[in-house]
PDB file of C-alpha atoms in Angstrom:
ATOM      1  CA  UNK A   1       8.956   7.522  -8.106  1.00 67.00           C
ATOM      2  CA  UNK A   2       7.075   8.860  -4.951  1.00 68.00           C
ATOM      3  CA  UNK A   3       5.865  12.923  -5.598  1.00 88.00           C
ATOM      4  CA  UNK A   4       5.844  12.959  -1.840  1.00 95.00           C
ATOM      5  CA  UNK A   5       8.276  14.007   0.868  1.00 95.00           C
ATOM      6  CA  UNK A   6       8.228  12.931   4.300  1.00 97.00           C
ATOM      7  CA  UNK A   7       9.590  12.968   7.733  1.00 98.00           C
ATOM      8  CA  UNK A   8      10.999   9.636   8.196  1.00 97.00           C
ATOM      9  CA  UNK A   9      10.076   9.659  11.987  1.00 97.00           C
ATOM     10  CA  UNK A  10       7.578  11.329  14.792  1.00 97.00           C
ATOM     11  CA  UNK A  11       6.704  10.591  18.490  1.00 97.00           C
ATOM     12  CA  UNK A  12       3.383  11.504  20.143  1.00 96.00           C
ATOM     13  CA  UNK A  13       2.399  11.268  23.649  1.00 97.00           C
ATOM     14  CA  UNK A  14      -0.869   8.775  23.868  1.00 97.00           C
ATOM     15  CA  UNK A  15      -4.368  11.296  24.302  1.00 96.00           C
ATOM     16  CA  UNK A  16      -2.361  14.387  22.137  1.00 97.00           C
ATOM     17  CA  UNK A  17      -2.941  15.324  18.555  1.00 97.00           C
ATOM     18  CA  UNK A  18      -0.367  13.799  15.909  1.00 98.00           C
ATOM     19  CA  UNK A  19       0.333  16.026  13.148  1.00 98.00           C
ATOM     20  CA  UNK A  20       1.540  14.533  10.434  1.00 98.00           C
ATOM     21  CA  UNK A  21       3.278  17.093   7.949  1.00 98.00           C
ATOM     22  CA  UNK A  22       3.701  15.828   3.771  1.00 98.00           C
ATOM     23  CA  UNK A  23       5.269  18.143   0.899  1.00 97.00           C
ATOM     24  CA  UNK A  24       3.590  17.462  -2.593  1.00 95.00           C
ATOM     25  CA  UNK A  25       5.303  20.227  -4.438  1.00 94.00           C
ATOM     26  CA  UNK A  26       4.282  18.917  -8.021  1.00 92.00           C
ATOM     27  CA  UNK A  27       0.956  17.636  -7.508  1.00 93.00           C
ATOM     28  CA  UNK A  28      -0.975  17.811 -10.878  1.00 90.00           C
ATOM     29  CA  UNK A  29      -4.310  19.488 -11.114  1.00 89.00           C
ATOM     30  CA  UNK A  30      -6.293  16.123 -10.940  1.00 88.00           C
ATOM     31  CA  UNK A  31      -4.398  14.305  -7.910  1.00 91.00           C
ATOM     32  CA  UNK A  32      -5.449  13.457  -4.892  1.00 93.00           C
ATOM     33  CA  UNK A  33      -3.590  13.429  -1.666  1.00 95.00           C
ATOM     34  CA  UNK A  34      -4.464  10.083  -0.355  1.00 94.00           C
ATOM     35  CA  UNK A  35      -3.244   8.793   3.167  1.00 96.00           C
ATOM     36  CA  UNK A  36      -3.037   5.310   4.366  1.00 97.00           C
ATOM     37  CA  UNK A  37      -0.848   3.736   7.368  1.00 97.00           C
ATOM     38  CA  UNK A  38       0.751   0.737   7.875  1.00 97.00           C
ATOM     39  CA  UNK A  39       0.642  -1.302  11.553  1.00 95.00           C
ATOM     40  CA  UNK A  40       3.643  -3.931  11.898  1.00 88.00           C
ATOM     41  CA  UNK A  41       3.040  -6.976  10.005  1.00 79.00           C
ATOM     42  CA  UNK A  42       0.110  -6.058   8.560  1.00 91.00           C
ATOM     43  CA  UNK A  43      -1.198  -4.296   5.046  1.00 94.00           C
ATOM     44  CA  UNK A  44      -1.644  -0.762   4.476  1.00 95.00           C
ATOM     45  CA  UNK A  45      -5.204   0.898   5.401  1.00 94.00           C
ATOM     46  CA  UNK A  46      -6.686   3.598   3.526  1.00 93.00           C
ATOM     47  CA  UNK A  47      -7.127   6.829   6.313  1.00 95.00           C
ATOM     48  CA  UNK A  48      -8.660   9.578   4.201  1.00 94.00           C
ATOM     49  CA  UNK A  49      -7.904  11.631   1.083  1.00 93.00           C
ATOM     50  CA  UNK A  50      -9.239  14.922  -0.332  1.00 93.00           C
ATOM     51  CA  UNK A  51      -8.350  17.167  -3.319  1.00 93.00           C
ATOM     52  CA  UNK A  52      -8.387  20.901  -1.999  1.00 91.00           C
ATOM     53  CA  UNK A  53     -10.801  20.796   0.684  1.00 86.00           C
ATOM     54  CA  UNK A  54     -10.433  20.036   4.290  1.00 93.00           C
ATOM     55  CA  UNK A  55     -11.648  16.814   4.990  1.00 95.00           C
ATOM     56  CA  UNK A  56     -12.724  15.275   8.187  1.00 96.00           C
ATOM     57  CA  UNK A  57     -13.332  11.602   8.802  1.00 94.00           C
ATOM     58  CA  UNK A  58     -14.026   9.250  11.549  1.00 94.00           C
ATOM     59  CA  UNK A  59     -10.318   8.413  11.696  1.00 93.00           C
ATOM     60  CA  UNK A  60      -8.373  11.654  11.020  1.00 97.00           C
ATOM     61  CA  UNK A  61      -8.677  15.355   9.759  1.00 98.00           C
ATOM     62  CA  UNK A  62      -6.707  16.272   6.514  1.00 98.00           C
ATOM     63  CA  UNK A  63      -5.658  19.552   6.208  1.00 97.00           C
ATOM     64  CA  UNK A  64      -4.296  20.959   2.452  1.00 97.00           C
ATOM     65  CA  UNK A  65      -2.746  24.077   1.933  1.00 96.00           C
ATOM     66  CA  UNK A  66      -4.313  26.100  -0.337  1.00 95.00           C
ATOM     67  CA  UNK A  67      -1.526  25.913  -3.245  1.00 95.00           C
ATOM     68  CA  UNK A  68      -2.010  22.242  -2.603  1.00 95.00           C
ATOM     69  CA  UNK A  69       1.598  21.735  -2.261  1.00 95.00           C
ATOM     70  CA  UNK A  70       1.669  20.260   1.012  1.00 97.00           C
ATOM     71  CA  UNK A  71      -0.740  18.786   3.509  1.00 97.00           C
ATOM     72  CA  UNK A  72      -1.193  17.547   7.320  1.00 98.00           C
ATOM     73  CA  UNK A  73      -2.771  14.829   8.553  1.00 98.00           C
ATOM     74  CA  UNK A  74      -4.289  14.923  12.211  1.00 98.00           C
ATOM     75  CA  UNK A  75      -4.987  12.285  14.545  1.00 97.00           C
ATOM     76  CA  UNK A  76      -7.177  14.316  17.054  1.00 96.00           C
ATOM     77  CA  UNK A  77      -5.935  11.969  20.292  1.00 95.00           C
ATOM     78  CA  UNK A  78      -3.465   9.415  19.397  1.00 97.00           C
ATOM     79  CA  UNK A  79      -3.199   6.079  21.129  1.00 97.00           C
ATOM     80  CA  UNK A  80      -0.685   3.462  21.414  1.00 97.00           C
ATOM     81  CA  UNK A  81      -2.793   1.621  18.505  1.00 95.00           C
ATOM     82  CA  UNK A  82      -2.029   4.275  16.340  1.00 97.00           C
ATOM     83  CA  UNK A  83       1.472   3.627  16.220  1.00 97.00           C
ATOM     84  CA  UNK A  84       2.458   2.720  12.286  1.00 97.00           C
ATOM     85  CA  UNK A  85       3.862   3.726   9.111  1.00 97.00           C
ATOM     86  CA  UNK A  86       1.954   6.519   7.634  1.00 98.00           C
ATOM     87  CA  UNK A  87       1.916   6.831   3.943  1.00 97.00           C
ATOM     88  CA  UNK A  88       0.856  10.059   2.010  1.00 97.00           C
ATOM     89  CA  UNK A  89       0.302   9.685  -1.831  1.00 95.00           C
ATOM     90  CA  UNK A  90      -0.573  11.936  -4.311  1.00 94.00           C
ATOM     91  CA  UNK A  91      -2.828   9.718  -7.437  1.00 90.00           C
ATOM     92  CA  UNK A  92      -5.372  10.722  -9.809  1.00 86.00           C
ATOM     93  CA  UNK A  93      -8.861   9.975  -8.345  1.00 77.00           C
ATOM     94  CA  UNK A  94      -9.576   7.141 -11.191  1.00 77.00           C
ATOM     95  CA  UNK A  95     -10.666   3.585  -9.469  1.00 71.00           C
ATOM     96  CA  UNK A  96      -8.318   1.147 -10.568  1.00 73.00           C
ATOM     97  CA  UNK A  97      -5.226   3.296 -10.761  1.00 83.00           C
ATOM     98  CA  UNK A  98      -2.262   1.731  -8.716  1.00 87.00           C
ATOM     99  CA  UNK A  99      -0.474   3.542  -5.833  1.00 90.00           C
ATOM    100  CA  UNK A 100       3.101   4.385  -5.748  1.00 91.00           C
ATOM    101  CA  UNK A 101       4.309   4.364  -2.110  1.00 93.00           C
ATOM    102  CA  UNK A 102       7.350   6.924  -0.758  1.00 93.00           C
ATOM    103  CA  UNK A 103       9.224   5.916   2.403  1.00 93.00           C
ATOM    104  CA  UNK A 104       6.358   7.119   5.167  1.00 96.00           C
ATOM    105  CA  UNK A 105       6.387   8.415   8.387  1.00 98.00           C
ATOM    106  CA  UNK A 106       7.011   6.011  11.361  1.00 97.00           C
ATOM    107  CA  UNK A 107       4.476   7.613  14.237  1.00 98.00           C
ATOM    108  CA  UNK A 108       5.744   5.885  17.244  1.00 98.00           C
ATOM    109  CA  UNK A 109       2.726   6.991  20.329  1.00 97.00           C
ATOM    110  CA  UNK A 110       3.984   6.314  23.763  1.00 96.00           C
ATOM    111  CA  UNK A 111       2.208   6.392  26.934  1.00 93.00           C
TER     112      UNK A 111
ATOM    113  CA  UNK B   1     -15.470  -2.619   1.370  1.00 76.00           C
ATOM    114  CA  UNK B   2     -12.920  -5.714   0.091  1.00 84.00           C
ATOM    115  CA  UNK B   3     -11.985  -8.707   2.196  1.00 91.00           C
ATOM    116  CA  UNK B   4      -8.479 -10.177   1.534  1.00 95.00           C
ATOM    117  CA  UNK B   5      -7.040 -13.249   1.902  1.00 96.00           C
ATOM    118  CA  UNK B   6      -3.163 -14.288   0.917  1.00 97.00           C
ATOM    119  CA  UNK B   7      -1.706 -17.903   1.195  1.00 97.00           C
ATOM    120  CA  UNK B   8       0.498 -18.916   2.353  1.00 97.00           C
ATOM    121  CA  UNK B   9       1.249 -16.410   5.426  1.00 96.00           C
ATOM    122  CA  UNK B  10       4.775 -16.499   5.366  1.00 97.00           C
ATOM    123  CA  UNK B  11       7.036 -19.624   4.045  1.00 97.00           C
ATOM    124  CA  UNK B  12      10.511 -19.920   4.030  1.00 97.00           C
ATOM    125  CA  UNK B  13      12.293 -21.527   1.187  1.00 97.00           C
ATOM    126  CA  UNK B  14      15.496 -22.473  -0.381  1.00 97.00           C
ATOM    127  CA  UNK B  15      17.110 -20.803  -2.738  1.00 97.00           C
ATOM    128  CA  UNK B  16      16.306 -21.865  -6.733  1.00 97.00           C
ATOM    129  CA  UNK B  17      13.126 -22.729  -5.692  1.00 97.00           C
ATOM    130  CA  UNK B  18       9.806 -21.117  -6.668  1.00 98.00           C
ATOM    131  CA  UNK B  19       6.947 -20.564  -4.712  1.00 98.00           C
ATOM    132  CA  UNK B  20       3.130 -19.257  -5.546  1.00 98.00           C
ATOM    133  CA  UNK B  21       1.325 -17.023  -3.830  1.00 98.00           C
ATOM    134  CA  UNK B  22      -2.052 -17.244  -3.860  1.00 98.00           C
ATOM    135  CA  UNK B  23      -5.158 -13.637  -3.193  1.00 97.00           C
ATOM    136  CA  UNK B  24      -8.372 -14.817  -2.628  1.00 97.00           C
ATOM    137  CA  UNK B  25     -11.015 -11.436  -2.481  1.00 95.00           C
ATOM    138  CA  UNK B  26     -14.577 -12.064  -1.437  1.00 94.00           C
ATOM    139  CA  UNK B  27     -16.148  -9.923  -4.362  1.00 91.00           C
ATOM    140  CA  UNK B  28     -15.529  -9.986  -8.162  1.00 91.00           C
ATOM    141  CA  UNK B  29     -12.779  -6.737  -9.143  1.00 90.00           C
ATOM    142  CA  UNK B  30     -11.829  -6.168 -12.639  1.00 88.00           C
ATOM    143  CA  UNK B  31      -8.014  -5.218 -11.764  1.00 90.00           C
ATOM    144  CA  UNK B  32      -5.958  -6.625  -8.928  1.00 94.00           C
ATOM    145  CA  UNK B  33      -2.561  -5.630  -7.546  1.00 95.00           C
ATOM    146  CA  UNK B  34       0.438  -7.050  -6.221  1.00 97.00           C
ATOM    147  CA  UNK B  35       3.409  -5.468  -4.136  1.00 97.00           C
ATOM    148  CA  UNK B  36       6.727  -6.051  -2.551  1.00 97.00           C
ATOM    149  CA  UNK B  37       7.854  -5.022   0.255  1.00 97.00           C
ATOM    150  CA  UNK B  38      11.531  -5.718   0.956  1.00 96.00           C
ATOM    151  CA  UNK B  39      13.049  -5.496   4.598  1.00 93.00           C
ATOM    152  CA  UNK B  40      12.673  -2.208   6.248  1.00 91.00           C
ATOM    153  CA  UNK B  41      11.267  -0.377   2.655  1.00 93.00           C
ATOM    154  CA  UNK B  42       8.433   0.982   1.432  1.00 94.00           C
ATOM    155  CA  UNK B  43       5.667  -0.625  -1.017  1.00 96.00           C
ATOM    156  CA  UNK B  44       6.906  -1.589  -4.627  1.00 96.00           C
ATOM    157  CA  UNK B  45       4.498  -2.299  -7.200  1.00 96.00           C
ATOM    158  CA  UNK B  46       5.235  -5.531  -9.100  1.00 97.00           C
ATOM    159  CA  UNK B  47       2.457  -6.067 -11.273  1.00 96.00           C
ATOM    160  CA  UNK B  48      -1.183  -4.782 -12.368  1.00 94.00           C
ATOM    161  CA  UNK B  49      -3.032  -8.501 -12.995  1.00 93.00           C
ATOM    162  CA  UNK B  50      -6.368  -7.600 -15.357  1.00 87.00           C
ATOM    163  CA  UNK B  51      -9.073 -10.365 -15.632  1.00 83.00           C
ATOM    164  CA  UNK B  52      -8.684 -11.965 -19.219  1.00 82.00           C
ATOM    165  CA  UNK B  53      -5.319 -10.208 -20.211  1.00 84.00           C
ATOM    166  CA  UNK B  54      -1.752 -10.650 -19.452  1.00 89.00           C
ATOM    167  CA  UNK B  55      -0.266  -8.532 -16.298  1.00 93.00           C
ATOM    168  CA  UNK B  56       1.702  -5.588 -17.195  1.00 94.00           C
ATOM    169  CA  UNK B  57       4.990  -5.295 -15.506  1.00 96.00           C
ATOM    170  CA  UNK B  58       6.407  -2.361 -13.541  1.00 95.00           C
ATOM    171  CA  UNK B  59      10.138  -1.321 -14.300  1.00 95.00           C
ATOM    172  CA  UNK B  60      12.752  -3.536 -12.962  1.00 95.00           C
ATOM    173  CA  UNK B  61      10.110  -6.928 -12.908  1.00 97.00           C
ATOM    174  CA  UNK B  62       9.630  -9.049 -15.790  1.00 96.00           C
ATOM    175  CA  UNK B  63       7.056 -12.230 -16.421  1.00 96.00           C
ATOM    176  CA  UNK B  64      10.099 -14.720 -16.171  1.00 97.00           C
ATOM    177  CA  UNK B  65      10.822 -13.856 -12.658  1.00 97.00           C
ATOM    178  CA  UNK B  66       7.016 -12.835 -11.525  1.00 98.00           C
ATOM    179  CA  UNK B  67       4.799 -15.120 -13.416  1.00 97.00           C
ATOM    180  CA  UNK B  68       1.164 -14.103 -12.232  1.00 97.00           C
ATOM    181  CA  UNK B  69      -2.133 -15.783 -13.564  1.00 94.00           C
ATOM    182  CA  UNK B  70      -5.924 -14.199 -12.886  1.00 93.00           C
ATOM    183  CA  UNK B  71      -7.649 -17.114 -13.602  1.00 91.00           C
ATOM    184  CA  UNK B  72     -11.192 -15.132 -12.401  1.00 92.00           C
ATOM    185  CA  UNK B  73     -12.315 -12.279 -10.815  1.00 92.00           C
ATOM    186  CA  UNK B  74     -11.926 -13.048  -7.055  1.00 94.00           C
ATOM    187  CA  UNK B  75      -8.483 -15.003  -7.337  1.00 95.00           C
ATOM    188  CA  UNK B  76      -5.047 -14.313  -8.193  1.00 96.00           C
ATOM    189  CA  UNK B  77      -1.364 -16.074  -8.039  1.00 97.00           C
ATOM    190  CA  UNK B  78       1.801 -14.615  -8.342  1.00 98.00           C
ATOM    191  CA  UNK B  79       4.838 -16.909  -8.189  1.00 98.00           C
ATOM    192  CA  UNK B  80       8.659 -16.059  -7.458  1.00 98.00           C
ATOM    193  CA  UNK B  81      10.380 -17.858  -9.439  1.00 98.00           C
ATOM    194  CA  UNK B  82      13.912 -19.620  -9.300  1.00 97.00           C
ATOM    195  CA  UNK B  83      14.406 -17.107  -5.565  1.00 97.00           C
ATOM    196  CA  UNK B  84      17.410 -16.125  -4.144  1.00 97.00           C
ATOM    197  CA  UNK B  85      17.712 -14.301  -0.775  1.00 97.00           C
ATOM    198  CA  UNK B  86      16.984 -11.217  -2.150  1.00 96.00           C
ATOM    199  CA  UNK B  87      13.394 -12.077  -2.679  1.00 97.00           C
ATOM    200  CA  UNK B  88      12.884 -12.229   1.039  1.00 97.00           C
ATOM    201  CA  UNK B  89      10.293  -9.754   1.496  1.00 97.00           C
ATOM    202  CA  UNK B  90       6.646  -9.421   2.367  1.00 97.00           C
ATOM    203  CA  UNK B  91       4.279 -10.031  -0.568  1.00 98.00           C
ATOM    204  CA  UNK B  92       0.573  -8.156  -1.019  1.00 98.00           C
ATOM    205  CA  UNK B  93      -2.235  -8.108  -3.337  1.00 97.00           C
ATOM    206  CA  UNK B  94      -4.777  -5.227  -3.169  1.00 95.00           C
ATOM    207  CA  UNK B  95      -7.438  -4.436  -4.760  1.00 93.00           C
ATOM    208  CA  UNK B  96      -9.296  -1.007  -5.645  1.00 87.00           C
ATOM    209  CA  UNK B  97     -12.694   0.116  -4.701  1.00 80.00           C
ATOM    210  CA  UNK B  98     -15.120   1.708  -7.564  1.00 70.00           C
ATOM    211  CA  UNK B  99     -14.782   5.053  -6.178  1.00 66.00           C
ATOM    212  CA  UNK B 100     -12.272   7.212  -4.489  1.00 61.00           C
ATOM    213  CA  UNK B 101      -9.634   5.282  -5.651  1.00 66.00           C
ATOM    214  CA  UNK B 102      -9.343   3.899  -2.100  1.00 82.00           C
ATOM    215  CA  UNK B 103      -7.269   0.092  -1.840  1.00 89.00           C
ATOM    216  CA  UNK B 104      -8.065  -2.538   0.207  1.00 92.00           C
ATOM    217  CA  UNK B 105      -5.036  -5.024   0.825  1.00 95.00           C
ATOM    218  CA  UNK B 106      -4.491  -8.359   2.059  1.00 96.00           C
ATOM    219  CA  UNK B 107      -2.157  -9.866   5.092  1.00 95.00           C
ATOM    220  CA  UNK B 108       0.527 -10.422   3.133  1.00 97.00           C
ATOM    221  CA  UNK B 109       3.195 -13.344   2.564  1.00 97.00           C
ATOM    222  CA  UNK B 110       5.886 -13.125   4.746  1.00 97.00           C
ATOM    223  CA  UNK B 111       8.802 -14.581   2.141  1.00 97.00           C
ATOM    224  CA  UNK B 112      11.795 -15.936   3.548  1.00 97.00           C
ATOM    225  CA  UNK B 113      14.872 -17.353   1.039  1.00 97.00           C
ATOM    226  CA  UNK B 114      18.106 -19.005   2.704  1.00 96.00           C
TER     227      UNK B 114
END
């Protein structure tokens, strides 16, 4: 089962910052918080991940609390292109280790 | 980076017949994966498919049903066997990266049983 908990939908005006919000309350010591998303009809696409740190990226900003129990994930200036199913996903940082998807956010950007 | 291909793109069948679905990557990977994705749902993982060694099964999918072969390292089937409507969903391989744990996936097969 998913570790993750999500809101099932968002909106964002195109040009403002989407904040996506995820609750990992029992992430183990060695996961990750990984984020990918998910544009209609297609396959998912890895966004960013990070372990305790802030991380930055040319796609997004990731944003972990300090317990590590939840995170956010920023798109800086949504567009209409960024409109998917955003996936966060908490995995151990070990190549080769499948992901287990929750339900995701749907981030619907409108002009 | 990983470049994925899936055939076919989307089929639609009839039920009690079987189809294969073939993942074509353009660089050799030890482990591939395939999902489901039913209607409306999230990801399901079917089956991790290992070069050289039977695929182990997630809960709830067995070998009878799923039959998937790894013939090499840049190719993969998976075939639905005997479907039913149920099986109408969107089919995906992936495959990991070295590091970061980071998945690449392909197109998908858009499944379709009447």
């Amino acid at each position: 089962d998913a570790k993750t908990t999500q809101p099932p939908s968002m909106d964002c005006a195109e040009g403002r910052a989407a904040n996506l919000p995820c609750n990992h309350s029992t992430i183990s010591g060695n996961e990750y918080v990984y984020w990918y998303r998910q544009i209609h009809s297609q396959g998912p696409q890895y966004i960013i991940h990070g372990l305790k740190n802030n991380e930055t990226n040319e796609m997004a900003s990731l944003i972990i609390t300090e317990d590590r129990k939840s995170s956010t994930l920023i798109l800086p200036h949504a567009t209409l292109r960024d409109t998917a199913v955003y996936y966060c996903i908490v995995s151990p940082n070990q190549a080769g280790t499948a992901l287990i998807f929750g339900k995701g956010t749907t981030l619907s950007v409108s002009s | 980076s990983a470049v994925i291909s899936q055939k076919p793109s989307r089929d639609i069948c009839q039920r009690g017949t079987s189809l294969t679905i073939q993942c074509q990557v353009d660089s050799q990977v030890t482990m591939m994966f395939w999902y489901r994705q039913q209607p409306g749902q999230s990801l399901t993982l079917i089956a991790t498919a290992n070069q050289g060694s039977e695929a182990t099964y997630e809960s709830g999918f067995v070998i009878d049903k799923f039959p998937i072969s790894r013939p090499n390292l840049t190719f993969s089937t998976l075939t639905v066997s005997n479907m039913s409507p149920e099986d109408s969903s969107i089919y995906l391989c992936s495959v990991p990266t070295l590091a970061a744990n980071e998945q690449f996936f392909g197109p998908g097969t858009r499944l379709t049983v009447l």
